[in-house]
Structures are given as C-alpha cells and as structure tokens.
Coordinates of C-alpha atoms and ligand atoms in Angstrom, one line a residue:
M1 CA 77.0 184.0 104.3
L2 CA 80.4 182.4 104.1
L3 CA 80.6 179.0 105.6
D4 CA 84.0 177.8 106.8
Y5 CA 83.7 174.2 105.7
R6 CA 86.7 173.1 107.6
V7 CA 85.2 174.3 110.9
L8 CA 82.0 172.7 110.1
E9 CA 83.6 169.5 109.1
R10 CA 85.6 169.4 112.3
E11 CA 82.5 169.9 114.4
Y12 CA 80.7 167.1 112.6
L13 CA 83.5 164.7 112.9
L14 CA 83.8 165.5 116.6
A15 CA 80.1 164.7 117.1
I16 CA 80.5 161.5 115.2
S17 CA 83.5 160.3 117.2
R18 CA 81.6 161.1 120.4
A19 CA 78.7 159.0 119.1
L20 CA 81.2 156.2 118.2
T21 CA 82.6 156.1 121.7
A22 CA 79.3 156.4 123.5
E23 CA 78.5 152.7 122.7
L24 CA 75.4 153.6 120.7
D25 CA 74.2 150.8 118.5
L26 CA 75.4 150.7 114.9
G27 CA 72.1 151.9 113.4
D28 CA 72.2 155.1 115.6
V29 CA 75.8 155.8 114.7
L30 CA 75.2 155.4 111.0
R31 CA 72.1 157.7 111.2
I32 CA 74.3 160.4 112.8
I33 CA 77.0 160.0 110.1
V34 CA 74.6 160.1 107.2
R35 CA 72.9 163.2 108.5
A36 CA 76.2 165.0 109.1
A37 CA 77.4 164.0 105.7
V38 CA 74.3 165.5 104.0
E39 CA 74.5 168.7 106.0
L40 CA 78.2 169.2 105.4
V41 CA 77.8 169.4 101.7
S42 CA 74.4 171.1 101.8
G43 CA 72.8 168.0 100.2
Q44 CA 69.1 167.0 100.3
A45 CA 69.2 163.4 101.4
G46 CA 71.5 160.5 102.0
I47 CA 71.8 156.8 102.4
I48 CA 74.3 154.4 104.0
A49 CA 74.2 151.0 102.5
L50 CA 76.1 148.1 104.0
T51 CA 77.4 144.9 102.4
D52 CA 75.8 141.9 104.0
P53 CA 78.6 139.7 105.2
V54 CA 76.7 136.6 104.2
D55 CA 75.5 137.3 100.6
E56 CA 77.7 140.4 99.9
K57 CA 74.6 142.3 98.7
F58 CA 74.1 146.0 99.6
R59 CA 71.3 146.7 102.1
V60 CA 70.1 150.1 103.3
A61 CA 71.3 150.6 106.9
A62 CA 70.5 154.3 107.5
V63 CA 68.7 157.1 105.6
Y64 CA 68.4 160.8 106.0
G65 CA 65.8 163.0 104.2
I66 CA 64.0 160.2 102.5
P67 CA 60.5 159.1 103.7
P68 CA 60.5 155.4 104.6
E69 CA 58.0 154.5 101.9
H70 CA 60.4 155.7 99.2
I71 CA 63.4 153.7 100.3
R72 CA 62.6 150.8 98.0
H73 CA 63.0 153.2 95.0
F74 CA 66.7 153.4 95.8
E75 CA 67.2 149.6 95.5
P76 CA 68.4 149.8 91.9
L77 CA 71.1 152.1 93.0
L78 CA 72.5 149.5 95.3
R79 CA 72.5 146.8 92.7
G80 CA 75.0 146.3 89.9
L81 CA 77.3 149.2 90.5
P82 CA 80.5 147.7 91.7
Y83 CA 83.0 149.9 93.2
R84 CA 86.5 149.8 91.8
E85 CA 89.3 151.6 93.4
G86 CA 90.4 154.5 91.2
A87 CA 87.7 154.0 88.6
E88 CA 84.9 155.9 90.2
H89 CA 84.6 158.3 87.3
E90 CA 83.5 155.4 85.1
A91 CA 80.5 154.9 87.4
V92 CA 79.3 158.5 87.0
P93 CA 77.3 158.2 83.7
E94 CA 75.5 155.1 85.1
L95 CA 74.8 156.8 88.4
T96 CA 73.4 159.8 86.6
R97 CA 71.1 157.5 84.5
Q98 CA 69.9 155.8 87.6
M99 CA 69.2 159.1 89.3
T100 CA 67.0 160.2 86.4
E101 CA 65.1 157.0 86.6
L102 CA 64.7 157.4 90.3
A103 CA 63.5 161.0 90.0
L104 CA 60.8 159.8 87.7
E105 CA 59.6 157.0 90.0
A106 CA 59.9 158.6 93.4
D107 CA 59.2 162.2 92.5
L108 CA 61.6 163.4 95.2
G109 CA 63.2 165.9 93.0
L110 CA 66.6 164.4 93.5
T111 CA 68.9 165.1 90.6
Q112 CA 72.4 164.5 91.5
A113 CA 74.3 161.9 93.6
I114 CA 77.8 161.4 95.1
R115 CA 78.8 158.1 96.4
L116 CA 81.8 157.1 98.5
P117 CA 82.9 153.7 99.4
M118 CA 83.3 152.8 103.0
L119 CA 86.6 151.0 103.1
S120 CA 87.9 148.7 105.8
G121 CA 91.3 147.5 104.8
D122 CA 90.8 146.3 101.3
S123 CA 87.2 145.5 101.5
V124 CA 84.2 147.7 100.8
V125 CA 81.9 147.4 103.8
G126 CA 79.4 149.8 102.4
M127 CA 78.6 153.0 100.5
I128 CA 77.5 156.4 101.5
Y129 CA 75.2 158.2 99.0
V130 CA 74.4 161.9 99.3
F131 CA 71.8 163.4 97.0
Q132 CA 71.1 166.8 95.7
S133 CA 67.8 168.2 94.5
G134 CA 66.5 170.6 91.9
S135 CA 69.1 172.7 90.1
Y136 CA 71.5 172.8 93.1
R137 CA 75.0 171.5 92.3
F138 CA 77.5 169.9 94.7
R139 CA 80.6 171.9 95.4
S140 CA 83.5 170.5 93.4
D141 CA 85.3 169.4 96.6
A142 CA 82.2 167.7 98.1
A143 CA 83.6 164.2 97.5
S144 CA 86.8 164.9 99.3
L145 CA 85.0 166.6 102.1
L146 CA 82.9 163.5 102.6
R147 CA 85.9 161.1 102.5
N148 CA 86.3 161.5 106.3
F149 CA 82.7 160.6 106.9
A150 CA 83.0 157.4 104.9
D151 CA 86.1 156.4 106.9
Q152 CA 84.3 157.1 110.2
A153 CA 81.4 155.1 109.1
A154 CA 83.7 152.2 108.1
I155 CA 85.3 152.2 111.5
A156 CA 81.9 152.2 113.2
V157 CA 80.8 149.2 111.1
K158 CA 83.9 147.3 111.8
N159 CA 83.7 147.9 115.6
A160 CA 80.1 147.0 115.7
R161 CA 80.7 143.8 113.7
L162 CA 83.6 142.8 115.9
Y163 CA 81.5 143.6 119.0
E164 CA 78.6 141.6 117.7
A165 CA 80.9 138.6 116.8
V166 CA 82.4 138.7 120.3
I167 CA 79.0 138.8 121.9
A168 CA 77.7 136.0 119.7
E169 CA 80.7 133.9 120.5
K170 CA 80.4 134.6 124.2
Q171 CA 76.7 133.7 124.1
R172 CA 77.5 130.5 122.2
L173 CA 80.2 129.5 124.7
D174 CA 78.0 130.3 127.6
A175 CA 75.2 128.3 126.1
I176 CA 77.5 125.3 125.5
L177 CA 78.7 125.5 129.1
E178 CA 75.2 125.9 130.5
Q179 CA 73.6 123.2 128.4
S180 CA 76.5 120.7 128.7
A181 CA 75.3 117.4 130.1
D182 CA 78.5 117.3 132.2
G183 CA 78.8 119.6 135.2
V184 CA 81.1 122.5 134.4
M185 CA 82.6 124.9 136.8
I186 CA 85.2 127.7 136.5
L187 CA 87.3 128.8 139.4
D188 CA 89.5 131.9 139.5
A189 CA 93.0 132.0 140.9
H190 CA 91.7 132.3 144.4
L191 CA 89.5 129.2 143.9
Q192 CA 86.4 131.3 143.8
I193 CA 83.6 129.9 141.7
T194 CA 82.8 132.1 138.7
V195 CA 80.8 129.7 136.6
F196 CA 78.5 126.9 137.7
N197 CA 76.3 125.3 135.1
K198 CA 72.9 123.7 135.2
A199 CA 74.0 120.1 135.2
L200 CA 76.3 120.8 138.1
S201 CA 73.4 122.4 140.0
R202 CA 71.4 119.2 139.4
M203 CA 74.2 117.0 140.6
T204 CA 75.2 118.9 143.7
G205 CA 71.9 120.4 144.8
W206 CA 73.5 123.9 144.8
R207 CA 71.8 126.7 142.9
A208 CA 74.2 128.6 140.6
Q209 CA 73.4 131.9 142.3
D210 CA 74.3 130.4 145.7
A211 CA 77.5 128.7 144.5
I212 CA 78.9 131.5 142.4
G213 CA 81.1 133.7 144.6
R214 CA 81.8 131.0 147.1
T215 CA 85.1 129.2 147.3
H216 CA 85.5 125.8 146.0
D217 CA 85.8 124.2 149.4
E218 CA 82.6 125.7 150.7
V219 CA 80.6 123.9 148.0
F220 CA 82.8 120.7 147.6
R221 CA 83.1 119.2 151.0
W222 CA 84.1 115.6 150.5
A223 CA 82.5 113.1 152.9
R224 CA 84.8 110.5 151.5
L225 CA 87.6 110.7 149.0
E226 CA 88.4 107.9 146.5
T227 CA 91.5 109.4 145.0
E228 CA 94.7 110.2 146.9
M229 CA 94.3 113.9 146.7
D230 CA 91.7 116.6 146.5
L231 CA 92.3 120.0 145.0
D232 CA 93.7 121.6 148.1
L233 CA 96.2 118.9 148.7
A234 CA 97.3 118.9 145.1
L235 CA 97.8 122.7 145.2
A236 CA 99.8 122.3 148.4
N237 CA 101.9 119.8 146.6
G238 CA 102.8 122.1 143.8
W239 CA 100.1 121.4 141.2
P240 CA 99.9 122.6 138.5
L241 CA 103.4 122.4 137.2
P242 CA 103.9 124.0 133.8
H243 CA 102.3 121.8 131.2
A244 CA 100.7 119.9 134.1
A245 CA 98.3 117.1 133.4
P246 CA 94.8 117.8 134.7
L247 CA 94.0 116.7 138.2
Y248 CA 91.4 114.0 138.8
V249 CA 89.5 113.8 142.1
E250 CA 86.8 111.4 142.9
G251 CA 84.7 111.0 146.0
L252 CA 81.4 111.1 147.8
L253 CA 79.8 114.5 148.4
R254 CA 76.9 115.5 150.7
R255 CA 74.4 117.7 149.0
P256 CA 72.9 120.6 151.1
D257 CA 69.9 118.3 151.9
G258 CA 72.3 115.6 153.2
S259 CA 71.9 113.1 150.4
P260 CA 75.0 111.6 149.0
V261 CA 76.3 111.9 145.4
S262 CA 79.4 110.3 143.9
L263 CA 81.4 112.7 141.8
G264 CA 84.5 112.6 139.6
I265 CA 86.0 116.0 138.9
T266 CA 88.7 116.8 136.4
Y267 CA 90.5 120.1 137.1
A268 CA 92.4 121.7 134.2
P269 CA 94.5 124.8 134.9
L270 CA 94.6 127.8 132.6
M271 CA 98.0 129.4 132.7
D272 CA 99.0 132.9 131.4
S273 CA 102.2 133.6 129.5
N274 CA 104.1 133.9 132.8
N275 CA 103.0 130.4 133.8
R276 CA 100.8 131.7 136.5
M277 CA 97.5 130.0 136.9
T278 CA 94.6 132.4 136.1
D279 CA 91.6 130.0 136.2
I280 CA 90.7 126.4 136.7
I281 CA 88.2 124.7 134.6
A282 CA 86.5 121.8 136.3
N283 CA 84.5 119.0 134.5
V284 CA 82.2 117.1 136.9
R285 CA 80.6 113.7 136.4
D286 CA 77.9 112.1 138.4
L287 CA 79.2 108.6 139.2
T288 CA 76.3 107.6 141.5
R289 CA 74.7 105.3 138.9
Y290 CA 78.0 103.7 138.1
R291 CA 78.8 103.2 141.8
E292 CA 75.3 101.7 142.3
E293 CA 75.8 99.3 139.4
Q294 CA 79.1 98.3 140.9
E295 CA 77.5 97.7 144.3
L296 CA 74.7 95.8 142.6
Q297 CA 77.2 93.5 140.8
K298 CA 78.9 92.8 144.1
T299 CA 75.6 92.1 145.8
F300 CA 74.5 90.0 142.9
I301 CA 77.5 87.8 143.1
S302 CA 77.5 87.4 146.9
V303 CA 73.7 86.8 147.1
V304 CA 73.5 84.4 144.2
S305 CA 76.5 82.4 145.2
H306 CA 75.2 82.1 148.7
E307 CA 71.7 81.2 147.6
L308 CA 73.0 78.6 145.1
K309 CA 75.5 77.1 147.5
T310 CA 73.0 76.4 150.3
P311 CA 70.7 74.1 148.5
V312 CA 73.6 72.5 146.6
S313 CA 75.4 71.6 149.8
I314 CA 72.2 70.3 151.4
I315 CA 71.6 68.1 148.4
K316 CA 75.1 66.9 148.4
G317 CA 75.1 66.2 152.2
Y318 CA 71.9 64.2 152.0
A319 CA 72.9 62.3 148.9
G320 CA 76.3 61.5 150.4
T321 CA 74.6 60.1 153.5
L322 CA 72.2 58.0 151.5
R323 CA 75.0 56.6 149.4
R324 CA 77.1 55.4 152.4
D325 CA 77.7 51.6 151.7
E326 CA 77.6 50.4 155.3
A327 CA 74.2 51.9 156.0
E328 CA 70.8 50.2 155.5
W329 CA 68.2 53.0 155.5
P330 CA 64.7 52.3 156.7
P331 CA 62.2 53.3 154.0
E332 CA 60.7 56.3 156.0
V333 CA 64.2 57.8 156.5
L334 CA 64.9 57.2 152.9
N335 CA 61.7 58.9 151.9
E336 CA 62.3 61.8 154.2
Y337 CA 65.8 62.4 152.9
L338 CA 64.7 62.1 149.3
A339 CA 62.0 64.6 150.0
V340 CA 64.5 67.1 151.3
I341 CA 66.7 66.6 148.2
E342 CA 63.6 67.2 146.0
E343 CA 62.7 70.3 147.9
E344 CA 66.1 71.8 147.7
A345 CA 66.2 71.0 144.0
D346 CA 62.9 72.8 143.6
R347 CA 64.4 75.8 145.4
L348 CA 67.3 75.8 143.0
T349 CA 65.0 75.7 140.1
D350 CA 62.9 78.6 141.5
L351 CA 66.0 80.6 142.0
I352 CA 67.3 80.0 138.5
D353 CA 63.8 80.8 137.2
Q354 CA 63.9 84.1 139.1
L355 CA 67.3 85.0 137.7
L356 CA 66.2 84.2 134.2
E357 CA 63.1 86.2 134.6
A358 CA 65.1 89.1 135.9
S359 CA 67.5 89.0 133.0
R360 CA 64.5 88.7 130.5
L361 CA 63.2 91.9 132.1
Q362 CA 66.5 93.6 131.7
S363 CA 66.9 92.6 128.1
G364 CA 63.2 93.4 127.3
T365 CA 62.2 89.9 126.2
F366 CA 59.7 89.5 129.0
Q367 CA 56.3 88.4 127.7
L368 CA 53.1 87.5 129.4
E369 CA 51.1 84.4 128.5
T370 CA 47.6 85.5 129.2
G371 CA 44.4 83.6 129.7
D372 CA 41.5 83.4 132.1
V373 CA 42.6 83.7 135.7
W374 CA 40.4 83.3 138.8
L375 CA 42.5 84.8 141.7
P376 CA 40.6 83.2 144.6
E377 CA 41.7 79.8 143.3
L378 CA 45.3 80.8 142.9
V379 CA 45.3 82.3 146.4
H380 CA 43.8 79.0 147.9
N381 CA 46.5 77.0 146.1
V382 CA 49.3 79.1 147.4
T383 CA 48.1 79.4 151.0
R384 CA 47.5 75.7 151.1
K385 CA 51.1 75.1 150.0
F386 CA 52.5 77.5 152.6
S387 CA 50.2 76.2 155.4
S388 CA 52.0 72.9 155.3
Q389 CA 55.3 74.7 155.8
T390 CA 54.6 76.7 158.9
D391 CA 53.1 75.9 162.3
I392 CA 53.0 79.4 163.7
H393 CA 51.2 81.3 160.9
T394 CA 47.5 81.0 160.0
F395 CA 45.8 82.3 156.9
R396 CA 42.5 84.0 156.5
V397 CA 41.4 84.4 152.9
Q398 CA 38.4 86.6 152.1
F399 CA 36.8 87.2 148.7
P400 CA 33.4 88.6 147.8
D401 CA 30.9 86.1 146.4
S402 CA 31.2 87.0 142.8
F403 CA 34.8 87.7 142.2
P404 CA 35.4 88.2 138.5
I405 CA 37.6 86.3 136.2
I406 CA 40.4 88.5 134.8
Q407 CA 42.9 88.2 132.0
G408 CA 46.4 87.4 133.1
D409 CA 49.4 85.2 133.2
E410 CA 48.5 82.5 135.7
R411 CA 52.1 81.3 136.2
R412 CA 53.4 84.8 136.8
L413 CA 50.5 85.8 139.1
T414 CA 51.1 82.7 141.1
Q415 CA 54.7 83.9 141.4
V416 CA 53.4 87.2 142.7
L417 CA 51.3 85.5 145.3
N418 CA 54.1 83.2 146.3
N419 CA 56.4 86.1 146.9
L420 CA 54.0 88.3 148.8
I421 CA 52.9 85.4 151.0
S422 CA 56.4 84.0 151.5
N423 CA 57.5 87.6 152.5
A424 CA 54.6 87.8 154.9
I425 CA 55.7 84.6 156.5
K426 CA 59.4 85.3 156.5
Y427 CA 59.1 88.8 157.9
S428 CA 56.6 87.8 160.7
P429 CA 59.0 85.8 162.8
D430 CA 56.6 85.5 165.7
G431 CA 53.9 84.0 163.6
G432 CA 50.2 85.2 163.6
E433 CA 47.5 85.6 161.1
I434 CA 48.1 86.5 157.5
V435 CA 45.1 88.0 155.8
V436 CA 44.6 87.8 152.1
T437 CA 41.7 90.0 150.9
G438 CA 40.2 90.4 147.5
S439 CA 37.9 93.2 146.5
V440 CA 36.3 94.5 143.3
Q441 CA 36.1 98.0 141.9
R442 CA 34.6 99.3 138.7
E443 CA 37.7 98.9 136.6
H444 CA 40.0 97.0 138.8
V445 CA 40.3 94.1 141.2
L446 CA 42.3 94.6 144.3
L447 CA 44.3 92.0 146.3
S448 CA 46.0 92.6 149.5
V449 CA 48.2 90.6 151.8
S450 CA 48.5 91.8 155.5
D451 CA 51.0 90.4 157.9
P452 CA 51.6 90.9 161.6
G453 CA 55.4 91.3 161.0
I454 CA 58.2 93.6 161.6
G455 CA 57.1 96.3 159.2
I456 CA 59.1 98.4 156.8
P457 CA 60.8 101.5 158.1
E458 CA 59.8 104.7 156.3
H459 CA 63.2 105.6 155.0
Q460 CA 63.6 102.2 153.3
K461 CA 60.3 102.5 151.4
D462 CA 61.9 103.5 148.1
R463 CA 64.3 100.7 148.0
I464 CA 62.1 97.8 148.5
F465 CA 61.2 97.1 144.9
Q466 CA 64.7 97.4 143.6
K467 CA 66.7 94.5 142.3
F468 CA 68.6 92.5 144.9
S469 CA 67.6 94.9 147.6
R470 CA 67.1 93.3 151.0
L471 CA 66.6 95.6 153.9
D472 CA 69.5 95.5 156.3
N473 CA 68.0 94.0 159.4
A474 CA 68.7 91.0 161.6
L475 CA 65.9 89.1 160.0
S476 CA 67.0 89.5 156.4
R477 CA 70.4 88.3 157.4
R478 CA 68.9 85.2 159.0
T479 CA 66.3 84.4 156.3
E480 CA 67.1 83.3 152.8
G481 CA 66.3 85.4 149.8
T482 CA 67.9 87.1 146.9
G483 CA 66.0 90.4 147.0
L484 CA 64.6 89.7 143.6
G485 CA 61.1 88.8 144.8
L486 CA 59.5 92.2 145.0
Y487 CA 61.4 93.5 141.9
L488 CA 59.8 90.7 139.8
T489 CA 56.5 91.1 141.5
K490 CA 56.3 94.7 140.6
A491 CA 57.4 94.0 137.1
I492 CA 54.8 91.3 136.6
V493 CA 52.0 93.5 138.1
E494 CA 53.0 96.4 135.8
A495 CA 53.2 94.1 132.8
H496 CA 49.5 93.4 133.5
D497 CA 48.8 97.2 133.5
G498 CA 48.4 97.0 137.3
R499 CA 50.0 98.7 140.2
I500 CA 51.5 97.6 143.5
W501 CA 52.0 99.5 146.8
F502 CA 52.3 98.9 150.5
G503 CA 51.7 100.5 153.8
E504 CA 51.1 100.0 157.4
N505 CA 48.2 97.8 158.4
E506 CA 44.8 99.3 158.9
N507 CA 43.7 100.2 162.4
G508 CA 47.3 100.5 163.6
R509 CA 48.0 96.8 164.0
P510 CA 51.8 96.2 163.6
G511 CA 52.9 94.8 160.3
T512 CA 52.7 95.5 156.6
T513 CA 50.0 95.3 154.0
F514 CA 51.0 94.9 150.3
T515 CA 48.2 95.6 147.8
F516 CA 48.1 95.3 144.1
C517 CA 45.4 96.1 141.5
L518 CA 44.8 94.5 138.1
P519 CA 42.5 95.7 135.4
R520 CA 39.2 93.9 135.0
D521 CA 38.1 92.3 131.8
E522 CA 35.6 94.6 130.0
R523 CA 33.2 91.7 129.7
S524 CA 33.0 91.2 133.5
Q525 CA 32.5 95.0 133.9
E526 CA 29.5 94.9 131.7
E527 CA 27.9 92.2 133.8
D528 CA 27.9 94.5 136.9
Ligands
ATP601 P1 63.4 86.7 147.6 O1 62.0 87.2 147.5 O2 64.1 87.0 146.3 O3 63.6 85.3 148.0 P2 63.5 88.7 149.6 O4 62.2 88.2 150.2 O5 64.6 89.1 150.6 O6 64.1 87.6 148.7 P3 62.0 90.7 148.3 O7 60.8 89.9 148.3 O8 62.3 91.5 147.1 O9 63.3 89.9 148.6 O10 61.9 91.8 149.5 C1 62.9 92.7 149.6 C2 63.1 93.1 151.1 O11 62.0 93.8 151.5 C3 63.2 91.9 152.0 O12 64.5 91.5 152.1 C4 62.7 92.5 153.3 O13 63.8 93.2 154.0 C5 61.7 93.5 152.9 N1 60.3 93.0 153.0 C6 59.6 92.4 152.0 N2 58.4 92.1 152.4 C7 58.3 92.5 153.7 C8 57.2 92.4 154.7 N3 56.1 91.8 154.4 N4 57.5 92.9 155.9 C9 58.7 93.4 156.2 N5 59.7 93.5 155.3 C10 59.5 93.1 154.0
MG602 MG1 60.6 87.8 148.8

C-alpha cells in the first residue's frame, strides 16, 4: 500500500489546528499532537516534554503508546541532553545510547528515537520524541515530516501559557479588588455598575448582585452632600477633562434599611486613546467613625466647658458676695454660702475625676484597687447622701439577710451607685420611690435600681452607654450632666467581670430599671 504522506500530514495538521481553536486544554491538545506525530511516521510511541518555566527542567506533558507505569523510565532522556540549534546530529550517539539503556529497563522493545525541539521564538519550550520499535526504521525524511507538528505544539503551548497568565492576572486583580478594605466600584461609560466589592457591600448595605447592572444614581442617592458636586453635576460641568484630576464627593447616604452612612468617594476616569471615557473607577471610604469622632469632640468641648463653667461661676459669685467690704455677714449666712462654695468645688472635683477616669479608660491605664466590699453598706451610704438632697424622692433598699461580701474596688463601685441613683433622681422629675434591690445567685450578686421616671425610648437603647451621650429630651437639657456617667459605670462593672443592662420596670410601672451583676467570691460560694 502506498501512503501519500503529504495528504496524511495535511489531514493531521488540520485535525490539530481544529483542536487548537476548539479551546481544549493544553494537555488535550498535546495528546492529539503526539498521537498524530507518531502515526504520521508510523512510529510506536511518543512523548511531549515541556520546559518548566520556573526551574527550566523538562517534564513529560503528554504520551502516546507508553503505559503510565513506564513513563518514569523515560526521565533520563529528558535530562542532560541540551538542544543546540544546528547541532542535533551531535546528540544522536547519546540518544542511541540512552535508548539502549531504556530498552533494557522498560522492556518496551523501543529501539530508535527522533526528537524535535518545540521552538517559540528563540526559546525551546519543549521536545517531541517519537520512538520506533523492533527492527523498524524511520523513513529518512521522518524528522522533516515532524517539523510541522513541533511548531504546532509550540504554538499551543505558547497560547495556553498566555491564556493561563491572563487568567491568573485577572483572578489576582479580581481578588485584590474584592478583598480591598476600601470600597471599590467600576462604572462603565453609561454609569452602570460593573464591579462592586465586598467592602462596598458592607458599607452601603447593597449586595453586589443587586448593585451590579444598576446605574450609579440608583445605588448612591445622597441624603446630604458635603462637597459642592456629586458625580452627575460634575459630568454636566464637563468632567473629566483630558488629564483630569479625580473627582472627590463626600456625603451622607441612606442604606436600603434607612440607616445613614457617611461616605467619601474618589472617582477616577479611564480614557481611551481618543480621550473618551470608557470607565470610572471609584474608591469609597466609610467616614462614619471619623464623623462620629468629630461630633464627639464637639460635644466634649461644649459639654465640658458648660459643666466647668457653671460651678466656677457659682463659686465666683458667692465668693465675690462674701468679700464685699461694706457687708457684715451673719454667721448662718456665711455658713450657708461657704457650704455652697464647698459643694460646687466638690462638683468640679467629681467632674475632673470623671474626665480623668474616662481618659484612663481610653489610654488603657485603668486599674482596679480591689478589696472586700459589702454592697448593702455602700448602698446605704449613697442613698443617705442623696436623701438629704431631694424632698420629692424616697428610697426603698432591700437586701436578703445574708448578702455576701464580694471582691471589688470600693471607690469605683460607689461611683457606679452614685451614678445610677443620681440618674434615677434626675430622670424622675415628678419624684416618687426609687427601689434598690440586691439579690444573690450561685455565681453572681445582682443589684438593681428602679425609678418611676421618664423611661428610655427603645430607639435610644444602644446609645445610652456611649461616651458623652445624653438623650435629647427636654429633661437632659434642663439637668446637668456630661453623659459620662453610664459610660464609666459600664466600664467599671465590666472591669469587675460583671455586666450591666436596663429595661422597663417590672409589672408595667412607668420608669426604668438598671441592673448589674458582679461575680461572687469563691469562698462565699462555698458557704452556701
Ligand atoms: P453624668 O452622669 O455624666 O452627670 P448624664 O446623667 O446625663 O451625665 P449618663 O449617666 O451617662 O449621663 O446617662 C446618659 C443619658 O441616659 C442621660 O443623659 C439620660 O438621657 C439617659 N438616662 C440615664 N439614666 C436614665 C434613667 N434612669 N431614666 C431615663 N433616662 C436615663
Ligand atoms: Mg448620670
């Protein structure tokens, strides 16, 4: 039978280029190539080995006609036989020697080999080997017939590597965008959102799948704008000019659930070579914390200056009156005025102590001085003090008979009681009974203060323990206070490994009950 090798070769090459364009993976394409190469020259088996881009060693990438368990016998072939352009004949004796060795080891009956480098530009990306068995000989033009196959294989490898590199780079960029701590969004030329990362979902409350495909304005509806322009206005005013600076927009946004978030967005245009904008990349920062800090600073300054000024001006007023030369003050008036001065000085000291305490908490230098504490005694001291300051409030204090001694910081716990009871008084403007109740549990003692006051609205519940937070009601405005009391109270209780919470009064009486628990001494638990 006469074979027209050229027809056969053309058929094989056609099959290979079909495989190449059909987006098969590299392994599949190489397997097709090695098989076609072997069949074309009536060989017995074949191998394609590729150079590893990292360590430049040859590795087997596809085989034909060799059982998998024998592949390792071909390793010596791949080692130490460098290809040199134009000097292939020099390799022949060594190749023949290796083949003999291989035939002994693997018993595959392979006797002869041709190898061809796969060249991409100047570099060798791999080698094709075709083997012959028994006493068969390759045709003399076998090597030149195979040349085309080696070239095709080189193209396939090159394409596959480029494709892999592009995919890897895209995945890397996607991951960077997705994981970025800043919000990142990409808009197309029609201001449609095409990328919306995780951080941005967290900030805006929009899920990526809901935001992508919408226009910018559907997602970013500003409730208030801090900068002069938003994106629309800037675009209407001709932004971006060629080489334009990015646009910065800051404002308050409503999340889908209605909650506010302060955002700062930097829009950077991407221009094509005709200076047309193709995309906008937007970097988004959550400024809520920063704004809150700013607000807090403002509150701090106004609250503190007000709270400091009041006692100072009272002291100054009384002292000035007492000093007037023309006046002779009867001793009881003198006493009364001096008492006021003393009281106001105490208030100043308290306030300064609170501020110091708050700053210690912030700087982490807050430390308890613990010792034996018997809460019923502290409560009696505090209520006795407050009883003398109010005519419209009464106190009921109830403790079980054997209330245990606990370990705690007496001065700080007194501060806790002071604040809870002064709040109970301040925020019960119509007077009434304030009930302080102690109770004992297995591992904790509980103490609660109930007042018949104005209560705390549900939506303010989260704010109450924050620094300088005073609820905005007529009463807060009329009464004095820095809004530090509950912040410190909570910190002190938690420093004792306790907890504090509050709720409405039991059995529906109007007013509020604050309760805190503190861990019991292990010794007192054993006595139970
Ligand atoms: P300070 O204690 O620093 O003098 P303050 O009493 O205003 O000032 P907090 O004790 O921290 O501050 O309380 C914060 C806010 O919580 C108060 O301004 C008040 O609006 C509200 N509040 C606290 N206790 C009660 C209560 N028992 N009933 C109603 N509202 C309360
Ligand atoms: Mg208070």
